Structures are given as structure tokens and as C-alpha cells.
Amino acid sequence: MVRIRGLFLFYRSFFLKPGLLLTTIGCCLYYKNAKYALSVGPPVFLLKAIVFATTAYIVYRSKKLYYYYNLQLSYFTLVLTAFVLDFFLFFTCLKMTKYLLS
Amino acid sequence: MNILETDSVTLSYGTRTVISGGYMKLEGGRIHALIGRNGYGKSSLMKVVFGTQPAEFSFTRYNGKRLQHPYKEQGLIRYLPQFDFLPRSIRLQSFADAYGVPWEKVISCLSSLEGRAKQYVGSLSGGESRMLATVVMICSPVKFVLLDEPFTHIMPLHIDSIKDLIRREAEAGKGFMITDHMYDHVLDLADKFYYMEWGVTREISREELLEKDYFLRMK
């Protein structure tokens, strides 16, 4: 339970804000352009992936990681969980945007 | 008795070899001191022992069983880094709970935090935050604790209570590794010494250590 809370705290501390920002931007881009060109999907996804990778690299340099290491959580586990949560949020929002378009 | 042993540590940053032939044997119930000058690789060696610093080569065993990453083992080891590592957005009691330390135990060492359990770490001063992290690490229910500069940024009154706490926990069977430049306290506390020089670690007696030039004032 403590480790699960640690995983959520990690996501909240490092990925939630850039994740929400990019999800909003991505959904707006998709909403405004998808009715003219469906190929807007992959660039939006790529933008999201680049921002996630950049955040993950910045986090790798962070000293705060030792809080999570002391909870027996590795960097790989932390980033993998953040990836799942972040992209789940992203695809859920994108799906809702698609529903609004149809 | 629990034994955590790290052997043959080789670590380089770029072309500079920091550790070559690093060795460390931590025994449960003892307080070990790692002594050496700045930049000689003490903190790096601690991180290698903890398992978060990738080295060119290192071999770690816990009671004869090889471990790749000791920090991933449940209830084995904790590491207090020399820098602030606490997320500012957690509550004081949540931090202690997450590390398996009852809040009452923290209060018994740090009475200034009484009634502040629901406050956030971000609301503490640098010294208070450091003191909280140090106390929680020492009291954690693990077999070994690595303390990197535990006496730095802490007022003298609290240093004495930290030393008492370390002694009590060591008597209960916990193994400690301490590195700090406040040698008076380290010499007072430790019962086994490792000296680090030119990337090599070796066990050294207290008398031999006091012969080193920067200990001469303490003779």
C-alpha cells in the first residue's frame, strides 16, 4: 500500500502538470483539425511522447528520487507507472474529444 | 549476525576513476565510519552499496546471497543522502508512516514537531526537514542504515540526541554506516573504521586513523 501511494505521489509530483497541459493541447489540436485531416493524430501523439520523455529525463536527474528508492521503488517502475497513468489519461481525453466530434 | 558486504567496487566518472577496489563489510549491531577527504568517493561508495549508483563492477552479498540492487530488498537498507530529498507535498506523519516509523517515536526525539503531524514537509525549515529525515531513517525497521553527513545542518543539542538514538538502534541489532566531516562525533560514535584514499578503501584502527594529518588536532 505504501509503495502504491509512493507511485501515485511520484506521478503527481513530476508528471501530472505537464501531462494535463499536453493532454489539453493535444485534445484542442485534435478537435480543431481532425474534421479536415485525420492524420493529425500521429503528430499529437508524437508531441505527447516527446514531452513525456523529456520529463522522464529531467526526473532522472532529480535528487528527490531517493525518497522513492528508499521505498524499494526503482526508476524503471516509477516511470513505467507514470507512463501508464499519463497515457491512460491522454487516450481517455482523446476518446472523449472524438466522441464530441462525431 | 546480519552481514552486508560489498566488494571489488570500480567506479569512474568519464576518464576519472573515483573508486578502484572499494570494499565495505557492514555488520548488524555495529556502527561503521567511512572517513576520507572531499571528492574521494565516500558518497559514491555508499550509493553503490545502496544499489542506485551503477558501477563498472561491484559485488554485493547479504548473508552470502548475492544482491544486484540492495535497495529493492524489503526491509534491508535505507540511505540518507547528504542533500534534501523529501517531496515538499507530503505531510510529516505520512512520511514517517511510509517509512514504517510510528509518529510517536518521531515526537519522542523531535518534540518541536508535536501537534504538526498534518503539516507539509514544505512548511519546515531546512534544519527541521533534515532532522526529521535523519530521525525517520535511523528508526526505520530495516537491517542497515547508511547515513551521509547526518550531523550537518543540525544544531548541537539535536546532534547528541541523534547519537543516542543511533546507539540505541545499534544495540537492538541494526547496522550503521556513517560518513561525516564532524570527526569528533564520528569518532565518539563508531566502533569500526574504514579509510578511503586514492579510490581504495581499507579497514583501519582508531589509533592508526588518529595519525592521519587531519586528525592530529584530536590526539
PDB file of C-alpha atoms in Angstrom:
ATOM      1  CA  MET A   1       0.000   0.000   0.000  1.00  0.00           C
ATOM      2  CA  VAL A   2       2.835   2.361   0.932  1.00  0.00           C
ATOM      3  CA  ARG A   3       4.583   1.644  -2.359  1.00  0.00           C
ATOM      4  CA  ILE A   4       1.372   2.200  -4.350  1.00  0.00           C
ATOM      5  CA  ARG A   5       0.926   5.539  -2.621  1.00  0.00           C
ATOM      6  CA  GLY A   6       4.565   6.262  -3.476  1.00  0.00           C
ATOM      7  CA  LEU A   7       3.879   5.553  -7.152  1.00  0.00           C
ATOM      8  CA  PHE A   8       0.896   7.925  -7.193  1.00  0.00           C
ATOM      9  CA  LEU A   9       2.878  10.582  -5.314  1.00  0.00           C
ATOM     10  CA  PHE A  10       5.654  10.293  -7.902  1.00  0.00           C
ATOM     11  CA  TYR A  11       3.169  10.721 -10.744  1.00  0.00           C
ATOM     12  CA  ARG A  12       1.509  13.663  -9.016  1.00  0.00           C
ATOM     13  CA  SER A  13       4.829  15.351  -8.211  1.00  0.00           C
ATOM     14  CA  PHE A  14       6.505  15.119 -11.599  1.00  0.00           C
ATOM     15  CA  PHE A  15       4.117  14.135 -14.414  1.00  0.00           C
ATOM     16  CA  LEU A  16       0.632  15.377 -13.606  1.00  0.00           C
ATOM     17  CA  LYS A  17       1.085  19.044 -14.551  1.00  0.00           C
ATOM     18  CA  PRO A  18       2.958  18.523 -17.877  1.00  0.00           C
ATOM     19  CA  GLY A  19       0.626  15.584 -18.573  1.00  0.00           C
ATOM     20  CA  LEU A  20      -2.548  17.658 -18.140  1.00  0.00           C
ATOM     21  CA  LEU A  21      -1.102  20.528 -20.144  1.00  0.00           C
ATOM     22  CA  LEU A  22      -0.142  18.305 -23.071  1.00  0.00           C
ATOM     23  CA  THR A  23      -3.414  16.404 -22.933  1.00  0.00           C
ATOM     24  CA  THR A  24      -5.356  19.679 -23.148  1.00  0.00           C
ATOM     25  CA  ILE A  25      -3.182  20.976 -26.001  1.00  0.00           C
ATOM     26  CA  GLY A  26      -3.356  17.617 -27.800  1.00  0.00           C
ATOM     27  CA  CYS A  27      -7.135  17.395 -27.498  1.00  0.00           C
ATOM     28  CA  CYS A  28      -7.571  21.003 -28.692  1.00  0.00           C
ATOM     29  CA  LEU A  29      -5.345  20.367 -31.707  1.00  0.00           C
ATOM     30  CA  TYR A  30      -7.231  17.203 -32.499  1.00  0.00           C
ATOM     31  CA  TYR A  31     -10.637  18.849 -32.076  1.00  0.00           C
ATOM     32  CA  LYS A  32      -9.776  21.756 -34.356  1.00  0.00           C
ATOM     33  CA  ASN A  33      -8.076  19.773 -37.101  1.00  0.00           C
ATOM     34  CA  ALA A  34      -9.452  16.218 -37.163  1.00  0.00           C
ATOM     35  CA  LYS A  35     -12.521  17.090 -39.222  1.00  0.00           C
ATOM     36  CA  TYR A  36     -10.215  18.366 -42.013  1.00  0.00           C
ATOM     37  CA  ALA A  37      -7.330  15.909 -41.744  1.00  0.00           C
ATOM     38  CA  LEU A  38      -7.425  12.668 -39.739  1.00  0.00           C
ATOM     39  CA  SER A  39      -3.623  12.445 -39.992  1.00  0.00           C
ATOM     40  CA  VAL A  40      -3.323  14.969 -37.132  1.00  0.00           C
ATOM     41  CA  GLY A  41      -3.494  12.034 -34.667  1.00  0.00           C
ATOM     42  CA  PRO A  42       0.115  10.759 -35.003  1.00  0.00           C
ATOM     43  CA  PRO A  43       1.778  14.224 -34.621  1.00  0.00           C
ATOM     44  CA  VAL A  44      -0.288  14.893 -31.493  1.00  0.00           C
ATOM     45  CA  PHE A  45       0.746  11.515 -30.099  1.00  0.00           C
ATOM     46  CA  LEU A  46       4.401  12.210 -31.001  1.00  0.00           C
ATOM     47  CA  LEU A  47       4.284  15.592 -29.233  1.00  0.00           C
ATOM     48  CA  LYS A  48       2.896  13.891 -26.140  1.00  0.00           C
ATOM     49  CA  ALA A  49       5.595  11.185 -26.260  1.00  0.00           C
ATOM     50  CA  ILE A  50       8.407  13.767 -26.626  1.00  0.00           C
ATOM     51  CA  VAL A  51       7.189  15.764 -23.623  1.00  0.00           C
ATOM     52  CA  PHE A  52       6.861  12.591 -21.541  1.00  0.00           C
ATOM     53  CA  ALA A  53      10.404  11.502 -22.456  1.00  0.00           C
ATOM     54  CA  THR A  54      11.804  14.967 -21.643  1.00  0.00           C
ATOM     55  CA  THR A  55      10.050  14.974 -18.246  1.00  0.00           C
ATOM     56  CA  ALA A  56      11.354  11.455 -17.536  1.00  0.00           C
ATOM     57  CA  TYR A  57      14.911  12.633 -18.302  1.00  0.00           C
ATOM     58  CA  ILE A  58      14.572  15.688 -16.025  1.00  0.00           C
ATOM     59  CA  VAL A  59      13.214  13.456 -13.255  1.00  0.00           C
ATOM     60  CA  TYR A  60      16.188  11.093 -13.686  1.00  0.00           C
ATOM     61  CA  ARG A  61      18.476  13.968 -12.619  1.00  0.00           C
ATOM     62  CA  SER A  62      16.278  14.837  -9.622  1.00  0.00           C
ATOM     63  CA  LYS A  63      17.564  14.323  -6.085  1.00  0.00           C
ATOM     64  CA  LYS A  64      14.027  13.712  -4.841  1.00  0.00           C
ATOM     65  CA  LEU A  65      14.207  10.223  -6.368  1.00  0.00           C
ATOM     66  CA  TYR A  66      15.906   8.992  -3.177  1.00  0.00           C
ATOM     67  CA  TYR A  67      12.590   9.282  -1.352  1.00  0.00           C
ATOM     68  CA  TYR A  68      11.202   6.645  -3.723  1.00  0.00           C
ATOM     69  CA  TYR A  69      14.360   4.499  -3.802  1.00  0.00           C
ATOM     70  CA  ASN A  70      14.048   4.173  -0.011  1.00  0.00           C
ATOM     71  CA  LEU A  71      10.560   2.749  -0.583  1.00  0.00           C
ATOM     72  CA  GLN A  72      12.153  -0.013  -2.727  1.00  0.00           C
ATOM     73  CA  LEU A  73      10.864   1.591  -5.933  1.00  0.00           C
ATOM     74  CA  SER A  74      13.227   1.635  -8.912  1.00  0.00           C
ATOM     75  CA  TYR A  75      13.361   4.380 -11.521  1.00  0.00           C
ATOM     76  CA  PHE A  76      12.038   1.946 -14.144  1.00  0.00           C
ATOM     77  CA  THR A  77       8.981   1.034 -12.022  1.00  0.00           C
ATOM     78  CA  LEU A  78       8.277   4.687 -11.281  1.00  0.00           C
ATOM     79  CA  VAL A  79       8.465   5.840 -14.903  1.00  0.00           C
ATOM     80  CA  LEU A  80       6.553   2.822 -16.211  1.00  0.00           C
ATOM     81  CA  THR A  81       3.679   3.524 -13.803  1.00  0.00           C
ATOM     82  CA  ALA A  82       3.739   7.215 -14.708  1.00  0.00           C
ATOM     83  CA  PHE A  83       3.645   6.238 -18.415  1.00  0.00           C
ATOM     84  CA  VAL A  84       0.593   4.009 -17.914  1.00  0.00           C
ATOM     85  CA  LEU A  85      -1.283   6.637 -15.883  1.00  0.00           C
ATOM     86  CA  ASP A  86      -0.318   9.521 -18.168  1.00  0.00           C
ATOM     87  CA  PHE A  87      -1.235   7.795 -21.422  1.00  0.00           C
ATOM     88  CA  PHE A  88      -4.420   6.354 -19.927  1.00  0.00           C
ATOM     89  CA  LEU A  89      -5.475   9.914 -19.095  1.00  0.00           C
ATOM     90  CA  PHE A  90      -4.401  11.111 -22.548  1.00  0.00           C
ATOM     91  CA  PHE A  91      -6.264   8.429 -24.514  1.00  0.00           C
ATOM     92  CA  THR A  92      -9.378   8.793 -22.358  1.00  0.00           C
ATOM     93  CA  CYS A  93      -9.481  12.526 -23.106  1.00  0.00           C
ATOM     94  CA  LEU A  94      -8.759  11.912 -26.785  1.00  0.00           C
ATOM     95  CA  LYS A  95     -11.596   9.381 -26.978  1.00  0.00           C
ATOM     96  CA  MET A  96     -13.962  11.900 -25.403  1.00  0.00           C
ATOM     97  CA  THR A  97     -12.829  14.523 -27.928  1.00  0.00           C
ATOM     98  CA  LYS A  98     -13.530  12.079 -30.781  1.00  0.00           C
ATOM     99  CA  TYR A  99     -16.988  11.482 -29.330  1.00  0.00           C
ATOM    100  CA  LEU A 100     -17.630  15.224 -29.306  1.00  0.00           C
ATOM    101  CA  LEU A 101     -16.589  15.432 -32.963  1.00  0.00           C
ATOM    102  CA  SER A 102     -18.920  12.674 -34.176  1.00  0.00           C
TER     103      SER A 102
ATOM    104  CA  MET B   1      24.503 -11.580  12.836  1.00  0.00           C
ATOM    105  CA  ASN B   2      23.494  -9.923   9.564  1.00  0.00           C
ATOM    106  CA  ILE B   3      26.319  -9.069   7.179  1.00  0.00           C
ATOM    107  CA  LEU B   4      26.128  -6.864   4.105  1.00  0.00           C
ATOM    108  CA  GLU B   5      29.337  -6.956   2.119  1.00  0.00           C
ATOM    109  CA  THR B   6      30.298  -5.036  -1.000  1.00  0.00           C
ATOM    110  CA  ASP B   7      33.483  -5.971  -2.777  1.00  0.00           C
ATOM    111  CA  SER B   8      35.630  -5.024  -5.795  1.00  0.00           C
ATOM    112  CA  VAL B   9      33.866  -1.728  -6.470  1.00  0.00           C
ATOM    113  CA  THR B  10      35.181   0.059  -9.544  1.00  0.00           C
ATOM    114  CA  LEU B  11      33.608   3.381 -10.458  1.00  0.00           C
ATOM    115  CA  SER B  12      34.630   6.083 -12.917  1.00  0.00           C
ATOM    116  CA  TYR B  13      33.143   9.403 -13.945  1.00  0.00           C
ATOM    117  CA  GLY B  14      34.311   9.874 -17.523  1.00  0.00           C
ATOM    118  CA  THR B  15      38.061   9.313 -17.564  1.00  0.00           C
ATOM    119  CA  ARG B  16      38.435   9.863 -13.816  1.00  0.00           C
ATOM    120  CA  THR B  17      38.456   6.683 -11.744  1.00  0.00           C
ATOM    121  CA  VAL B  18      36.951   7.529  -8.355  1.00  0.00           C
ATOM    122  CA  ILE B  19      36.876   4.089  -6.763  1.00  0.00           C
ATOM    123  CA  SER B  20      39.051   1.118  -7.649  1.00  0.00           C
ATOM    124  CA  GLY B  21      38.966  -1.736  -5.214  1.00  0.00           C
ATOM    125  CA  GLY B  22      36.279  -0.412  -2.910  1.00  0.00           C
ATOM    126  CA  TYR B  23      35.367  -2.756  -0.069  1.00  0.00           C
ATOM    127  CA  MET B  24      32.850  -2.496   2.737  1.00  0.00           C
ATOM    128  CA  LYS B  25      31.609  -5.006   5.245  1.00  0.00           C
ATOM    129  CA  LEU B  26      28.635  -3.892   7.322  1.00  0.00           C
ATOM    130  CA  GLU B  27      27.754  -5.934  10.373  1.00  0.00           C
ATOM    131  CA  GLY B  28      24.443  -5.794  12.206  1.00  0.00           C
ATOM    132  CA  GLY B  29      24.664  -4.132  15.623  1.00  0.00           C
ATOM    133  CA  ARG B  30      27.800  -2.137  14.793  1.00  0.00           C
ATOM    134  CA  ILE B  31      28.435   1.464  13.846  1.00  0.00           C
ATOM    135  CA  HIS B  32      30.854   1.841  10.959  1.00  0.00           C
ATOM    136  CA  ALA B  33      32.528   5.083   9.942  1.00  0.00           C
ATOM    137  CA  LEU B  34      33.746   5.890   6.452  1.00  0.00           C
ATOM    138  CA  ILE B  35      36.458   8.530   6.617  1.00  0.00           C
ATOM    139  CA  GLY B  36      38.115  10.374   3.783  1.00  0.00           C
ATOM    140  CA  ARG B  37      38.684  13.746   2.178  1.00  0.00           C
ATOM    141  CA  ASN B  38      36.187  15.566  -0.046  1.00  0.00           C
ATOM    142  CA  GLY B  39      35.952  14.087  -3.522  1.00  0.00           C
ATOM    143  CA  TYR B  40      37.489  10.759  -2.572  1.00  0.00           C
ATOM    144  CA  GLY B  41      34.266   8.867  -3.378  1.00  0.00           C
ATOM    145  CA  LYS B  42      32.663   8.241   0.017  1.00  0.00           C
ATOM    146  CA  SER B  43      29.150   9.173  -1.067  1.00  0.00           C
ATOM    147  CA  SER B  44      29.587   7.321  -4.353  1.00  0.00           C
ATOM    148  CA  LEU B  45      30.608   4.189  -2.468  1.00  0.00           C
ATOM    149  CA  MET B  46      27.532   4.488  -0.249  1.00  0.00           C
ATOM    150  CA  LYS B  47      25.325   4.792  -3.322  1.00  0.00           C
ATOM    151  CA  VAL B  48      26.984   1.715  -4.824  1.00  0.00           C
ATOM    152  CA  VAL B  49      26.327  -0.215  -1.586  1.00  0.00           C
ATOM    153  CA  PHE B  50      22.719   1.046  -1.635  1.00  0.00           C
ATOM    154  CA  GLY B  51      22.416  -0.058  -5.278  1.00  0.00           C
ATOM    155  CA  THR B  52      21.415   3.163  -7.029  1.00  0.00           C
ATOM    156  CA  GLN B  53      24.833   4.114  -8.420  1.00  0.00           C
ATOM    157  CA  PRO B  54      25.756   1.955 -11.413  1.00  0.00           C
ATOM    158  CA  ALA B  55      29.421   0.947 -11.153  1.00  0.00           C
ATOM    159  CA  GLU B  56      31.699  -0.680 -13.723  1.00  0.00           C
ATOM    160  CA  PHE B  57      31.911  -3.550 -11.305  1.00  0.00           C
ATOM    161  CA  SER B  58      30.617  -4.291  -7.832  1.00  0.00           C
ATOM    162  CA  PHE B  59      29.701  -7.424  -5.946  1.00  0.00           C
ATOM    163  CA  THR B  60      27.251  -7.194  -3.053  1.00  0.00           C
ATOM    164  CA  ARG B  61      26.246 -10.032  -0.751  1.00  0.00           C
ATOM    165  CA  TYR B  62      23.759 -10.139   2.091  1.00  0.00           C
ATOM    166  CA  ASN B  63      24.423 -13.095   4.407  1.00  0.00           C
ATOM    167  CA  GLY B  64      26.141 -14.851   1.499  1.00  0.00           C
ATOM    168  CA  LYS B  65      23.353 -14.216  -1.033  1.00  0.00           C
ATOM    169  CA  ARG B  66      24.272 -12.057  -3.996  1.00  0.00           C
ATOM    170  CA  LEU B  67      22.202  -8.900  -4.483  1.00  0.00           C
ATOM    171  CA  GLN B  68      22.086  -6.809  -7.644  1.00  0.00           C
ATOM    172  CA  HIS B  69      20.191  -3.876  -6.139  1.00  0.00           C
ATOM    173  CA  PRO B  70      20.129  -4.000  -2.307  1.00  0.00           C
ATOM    174  CA  TYR B  71      17.654  -1.100  -2.044  1.00  0.00           C
ATOM    175  CA  LYS B  72      14.946  -3.206  -3.715  1.00  0.00           C
ATOM    176  CA  GLU B  73      15.050  -5.786  -0.921  1.00  0.00           C
ATOM    177  CA  GLN B  74      12.174  -5.411   1.519  1.00  0.00           C
ATOM    178  CA  GLY B  75      13.325  -4.295   4.979  1.00  0.00           C
ATOM    179  CA  LEU B  76      17.048  -4.433   4.236  1.00  0.00           C
ATOM    180  CA  ILE B  77      18.547  -0.983   3.808  1.00  0.00           C
ATOM    181  CA  ARG B  78      17.876   2.754   3.934  1.00  0.00           C
ATOM    182  CA  TYR B  79      20.098   5.567   2.704  1.00  0.00           C
ATOM    183  CA  LEU B  80      20.083   9.148   3.961  1.00  0.00           C
ATOM    184  CA  PRO B  81      21.666  11.264   1.209  1.00  0.00           C
ATOM    185  CA  GLN B  82      23.555  14.429   2.112  1.00  0.00           C
ATOM    186  CA  PHE B  83      21.031  16.597   0.225  1.00  0.00           C
ATOM    187  CA  ASP B  84      17.343  17.337   0.818  1.00  0.00           C
ATOM    188  CA  PHE B  85      15.347  14.538  -0.790  1.00  0.00           C
ATOM    189  CA  LEU B  86      11.886  14.847   0.753  1.00  0.00           C
ATOM    190  CA  PRO B  87       8.977  15.779  -1.541  1.00  0.00           C
ATOM    191  CA  ARG B  88       7.540  19.052  -0.259  1.00  0.00           C
ATOM    192  CA  SER B  89       3.946  17.994  -0.854  1.00  0.00           C
ATOM    193  CA  ILE B  90       3.702  15.198   1.722  1.00  0.00           C
ATOM    194  CA  ARG B  91       2.524  15.530   5.307  1.00  0.00           C
ATOM    195  CA  LEU B  92       5.009  14.914   8.117  1.00  0.00           C
ATOM    196  CA  GLN B  93       3.139  11.948   9.541  1.00  0.00           C
ATOM    197  CA  SER B  94       2.603  10.427   6.078  1.00  0.00           C
ATOM    198  CA  PHE B  95       6.373  10.474   5.546  1.00  0.00           C
ATOM    199  CA  ALA B  96       7.025   8.700   8.863  1.00  0.00           C
ATOM    200  CA  ASP B  97       4.231   6.179   8.187  1.00  0.00           C
ATOM    201  CA  ALA B  98       5.514   5.448   4.684  1.00  0.00           C
ATOM    202  CA  TYR B  99       8.913   4.554   6.151  1.00  0.00           C
ATOM    203  CA  GLY B 100       7.347   2.389   8.872  1.00  0.00           C
ATOM    204  CA  VAL B 101       8.153   4.676  11.806  1.00  0.00           C
ATOM    205  CA  PRO B 102       5.406   5.450  14.364  1.00  0.00           C
ATOM    206  CA  TRP B 103       4.786   9.191  14.665  1.00  0.00           C
ATOM    207  CA  GLU B 104       5.027   8.926  18.475  1.00  0.00           C
ATOM    208  CA  LYS B 105       8.623   7.728  18.105  1.00  0.00           C
ATOM    209  CA  VAL B 106       9.470  10.748  15.947  1.00  0.00           C
ATOM    210  CA  ILE B 107       7.860  13.067  18.502  1.00  0.00           C
ATOM    211  CA  SER B 108       9.865  11.500  21.334  1.00  0.00           C
ATOM    212  CA  CYS B 109      13.060  12.587  19.535  1.00  0.00           C
ATOM    213  CA  LEU B 110      11.744  15.794  17.998  1.00  0.00           C
ATOM    214  CA  SER B 111       9.367  17.434  20.459  1.00  0.00           C
ATOM    215  CA  SER B 112       9.262  20.610  18.334  1.00  0.00           C
ATOM    216  CA  LEU B 113       7.119  18.701  15.806  1.00  0.00           C
ATOM    217  CA  GLU B 114       4.415  17.864  18.326  1.00  0.00           C
ATOM    218  CA  GLY B 115       0.983  18.856  17.011  1.00  0.00           C
ATOM    219  CA  ARG B 116       2.350  19.382  13.500  1.00  0.00           C
ATOM    220  CA  ALA B 117       1.646  15.920  12.083  1.00  0.00           C
ATOM    221  CA  LYS B 118      -0.701  17.245   9.393  1.00  0.00           C
ATOM    222  CA  GLN B 119       1.692  19.948   8.184  1.00  0.00           C
ATOM    223  CA  TYR B 120       3.530  19.574   4.888  1.00  0.00           C
ATOM    224  CA  VAL B 121       7.262  18.962   4.608  1.00  0.00           C
ATOM    225  CA  GLY B 122       7.485  22.185   2.583  1.00  0.00           C
ATOM    226  CA  SER B 123       6.482  24.177   5.684  1.00  0.00           C
ATOM    227  CA  LEU B 124       9.569  23.038   7.646  1.00  0.00           C
ATOM    228  CA  SER B 125      12.853  24.919   7.780  1.00  0.00           C
ATOM    229  CA  GLY B 126      15.945  23.308   6.220  1.00  0.00           C
ATOM    230  CA  GLY B 127      17.275  22.154   9.604  1.00  0.00           C
ATOM    231  CA  GLU B 128      13.916  20.766  10.756  1.00  0.00           C
ATOM    232  CA  SER B 129      13.458  18.895   7.497  1.00  0.00           C
ATOM    233  CA  ARG B 130      16.974  17.428   7.771  1.00  0.00           C
ATOM    234  CA  MET B 131      16.403  16.426  11.378  1.00  0.00           C
ATOM    235  CA  LEU B 132      13.091  14.754  10.537  1.00  0.00           C
ATOM    236  CA  ALA B 133      14.645  12.818   7.643  1.00  0.00           C
ATOM    237  CA  THR B 134      17.580  11.715   9.829  1.00  0.00           C
ATOM    238  CA  VAL B 135      15.383  10.526  12.720  1.00  0.00           C
ATOM    239  CA  VAL B 136      12.999   8.638  10.429  1.00  0.00           C
ATOM    240  CA  MET B 137      15.899   6.940   8.635  1.00  0.00           C
ATOM    241  CA  ILE B 138      17.573   5.882  11.888  1.00  0.00           C
ATOM    242  CA  CYS B 139      14.315   4.496  13.327  1.00  0.00           C
ATOM    243  CA  SER B 140      13.241   2.710  10.122  1.00  0.00           C
ATOM    244  CA  PRO B 141      12.545  -1.003  10.579  1.00  0.00           C
ATOM    245  CA  VAL B 142      15.437  -2.174   8.395  1.00  0.00           C
ATOM    246  CA  LYS B 143      18.667  -4.101   8.963  1.00  0.00           C
ATOM    247  CA  PHE B 144      21.148  -1.454   7.746  1.00  0.00           C
ATOM    248  CA  VAL B 145      21.130   2.330   7.550  1.00  0.00           C
ATOM    249  CA  LEU B 146      23.607   4.406   5.535  1.00  0.00           C
ATOM    250  CA  LEU B 147      23.924   7.977   6.793  1.00  0.00           C
ATOM    251  CA  ASP B 148      25.659  10.504   4.583  1.00  0.00           C
ATOM    252  CA  GLU B 149      26.565  13.547   6.688  1.00  0.00           C
ATOM    253  CA  PRO B 150      23.838  13.111   9.334  1.00  0.00           C
ATOM    254  CA  PHE B 151      25.272  15.833  11.622  1.00  0.00           C
ATOM    255  CA  THR B 152      25.496  18.581   9.029  1.00  0.00           C
ATOM    256  CA  HIS B 153      22.886  21.412   9.279  1.00  0.00           C
ATOM    257  CA  ILE B 154      21.793  20.164  12.712  1.00  0.00           C
ATOM    258  CA  MET B 155      22.154  22.087  15.973  1.00  0.00           C
ATOM    259  CA  PRO B 156      24.456  20.632  18.687  1.00  0.00           C
ATOM    260  CA  LEU B 157      21.636  19.701  21.082  1.00  0.00           C
ATOM    261  CA  HIS B 158      19.982  17.579  18.422  1.00  0.00           C
ATOM    262  CA  ILE B 159      23.318  16.009  17.435  1.00  0.00           C
ATOM    263  CA  ASP B 160      23.543  14.487  20.915  1.00  0.00           C
ATOM    264  CA  SER B 161      20.034  13.062  20.686  1.00  0.00           C
ATOM    265  CA  ILE B 162      20.818  11.643  17.227  1.00  0.00           C
ATOM    266  CA  LYS B 163      23.938   9.970  18.603  1.00  0.00           C
ATOM    267  CA  ASP B 164      21.934   8.440  21.462  1.00  0.00           C
ATOM    268  CA  LEU B 165      19.315   7.245  19.014  1.00  0.00           C
ATOM    269  CA  ILE B 166      21.937   5.613  16.777  1.00  0.00           C
ATOM    270  CA  ARG B 167      23.494   3.860  19.788  1.00  0.00           C
ATOM    271  CA  ARG B 168      20.106   2.545  20.941  1.00  0.00           C
ATOM    272  CA  GLU B 169      19.205   1.254  17.482  1.00  0.00           C
ATOM    273  CA  ALA B 170      22.631  -0.354  17.069  1.00  0.00           C
ATOM    274  CA  GLU B 171      22.179  -2.148  20.404  1.00  0.00           C
ATOM    275  CA  ALA B 172      18.916  -3.519  19.011  1.00  0.00           C
ATOM    276  CA  GLY B 173      20.892  -5.101  16.151  1.00  0.00           C
ATOM    277  CA  LYS B 174      20.814  -2.503  13.390  1.00  0.00           C
ATOM    278  CA  GLY B 175      23.974  -1.856  11.376  1.00  0.00           C
ATOM    279  CA  PHE B 176      25.019   1.724  10.601  1.00  0.00           C
ATOM    280  CA  MET B 177      27.417   3.293   8.162  1.00  0.00           C
ATOM    281  CA  ILE B 178      28.207   6.952   8.797  1.00  0.00           C
ATOM    282  CA  THR B 179      30.279   9.416   6.880  1.00  0.00           C
ATOM    283  CA  ASP B 180      30.623  12.970   8.122  1.00  0.00           C
ATOM    284  CA  HIS B 181      33.304  15.644   8.423  1.00  0.00           C
ATOM    285  CA  MET B 182      32.369  16.356  12.042  1.00  0.00           C
ATOM    286  CA  TYR B 183      35.026  13.886  13.165  1.00  0.00           C
ATOM    287  CA  ASP B 184      34.568  14.420  16.913  1.00  0.00           C
ATOM    288  CA  HIS B 185      31.078  12.959  16.705  1.00  0.00           C
ATOM    289  CA  VAL B 186      32.019  10.207  14.268  1.00  0.00           C
ATOM    290  CA  LEU B 187      34.963   9.054  16.409  1.00  0.00           C
ATOM    291  CA  ASP B 188      32.786   9.182  19.510  1.00  0.00           C
ATOM    292  CA  LEU B 189      30.119   7.024  17.883  1.00  0.00           C
ATOM    293  CA  ALA B 190      31.813   4.484  15.607  1.00  0.00           C
ATOM    294  CA  ASP B 191      33.353   1.170  16.596  1.00  0.00           C
ATOM    295  CA  LYS B 192      34.748   0.213  13.195  1.00  0.00           C
ATOM    296  CA  PHE B 193      36.542   2.493  10.746  1.00  0.00           C
ATOM    297  CA  TYR B 194      37.114   2.468   7.000  1.00  0.00           C
ATOM    298  CA  TYR B 195      39.541   4.905   5.477  1.00  0.00           C
ATOM    299  CA  MET B 196      39.204   5.940   1.852  1.00  0.00           C
ATOM    300  CA  GLU B 197      42.173   7.254  -0.107  1.00  0.00           C
ATOM    301  CA  TRP B 198      43.010   7.290  -3.811  1.00  0.00           C
ATOM    302  CA  GLY B 199      39.894   5.262  -4.585  1.00  0.00           C
ATOM    303  CA  VAL B 200      40.797   2.420  -2.256  1.00  0.00           C
ATOM    304  CA  THR B 201      39.003   1.540   0.977  1.00  0.00           C
ATOM    305  CA  ARG B 202      40.706  -0.214   3.844  1.00  0.00           C
ATOM    306  CA  GLU B 203      39.788  -1.057   7.387  1.00  0.00           C
ATOM    307  CA  ILE B 204      41.809   0.955   9.839  1.00  0.00           C
ATOM    308  CA  SER B 205      42.180   1.041  13.608  1.00  0.00           C
ATOM    309  CA  ARG B 206      41.217   4.081  15.638  1.00  0.00           C
ATOM    310  CA  GLU B 207      44.865   4.694  16.617  1.00  0.00           C
ATOM    311  CA  GLU B 208      46.053   4.461  13.010  1.00  0.00           C
ATOM    312  CA  LEU B 209      43.297   6.854  11.946  1.00  0.00           C
ATOM    313  CA  LEU B 210      44.313   9.458  14.518  1.00  0.00           C
ATOM    314  CA  GLU B 211      47.808   9.509  12.975  1.00  0.00           C
ATOM    315  CA  LYS B 212      46.365  10.927   9.733  1.00  0.00           C
ATOM    316  CA  ASP B 213      47.244  14.591   9.284  1.00  0.00           C
ATOM    317  CA  TYR B 214      43.732  15.982   9.548  1.00  0.00           C
ATOM    318  CA  PHE B 215      43.139  14.163  12.844  1.00  0.00           C
ATOM    319  CA  LEU B 216      46.267  15.453  14.563  1.00  0.00           C
ATOM    320  CA  ARG B 217      44.368  18.159  16.452  1.00  0.00           C
ATOM    321  CA  MET B 218      42.301  15.443  18.131  1.00  0.00           C
ATOM    322  CA  LYS B 219      45.215  13.474  19.555  1.00  0.00           C
TER     323      LYS B 219
END
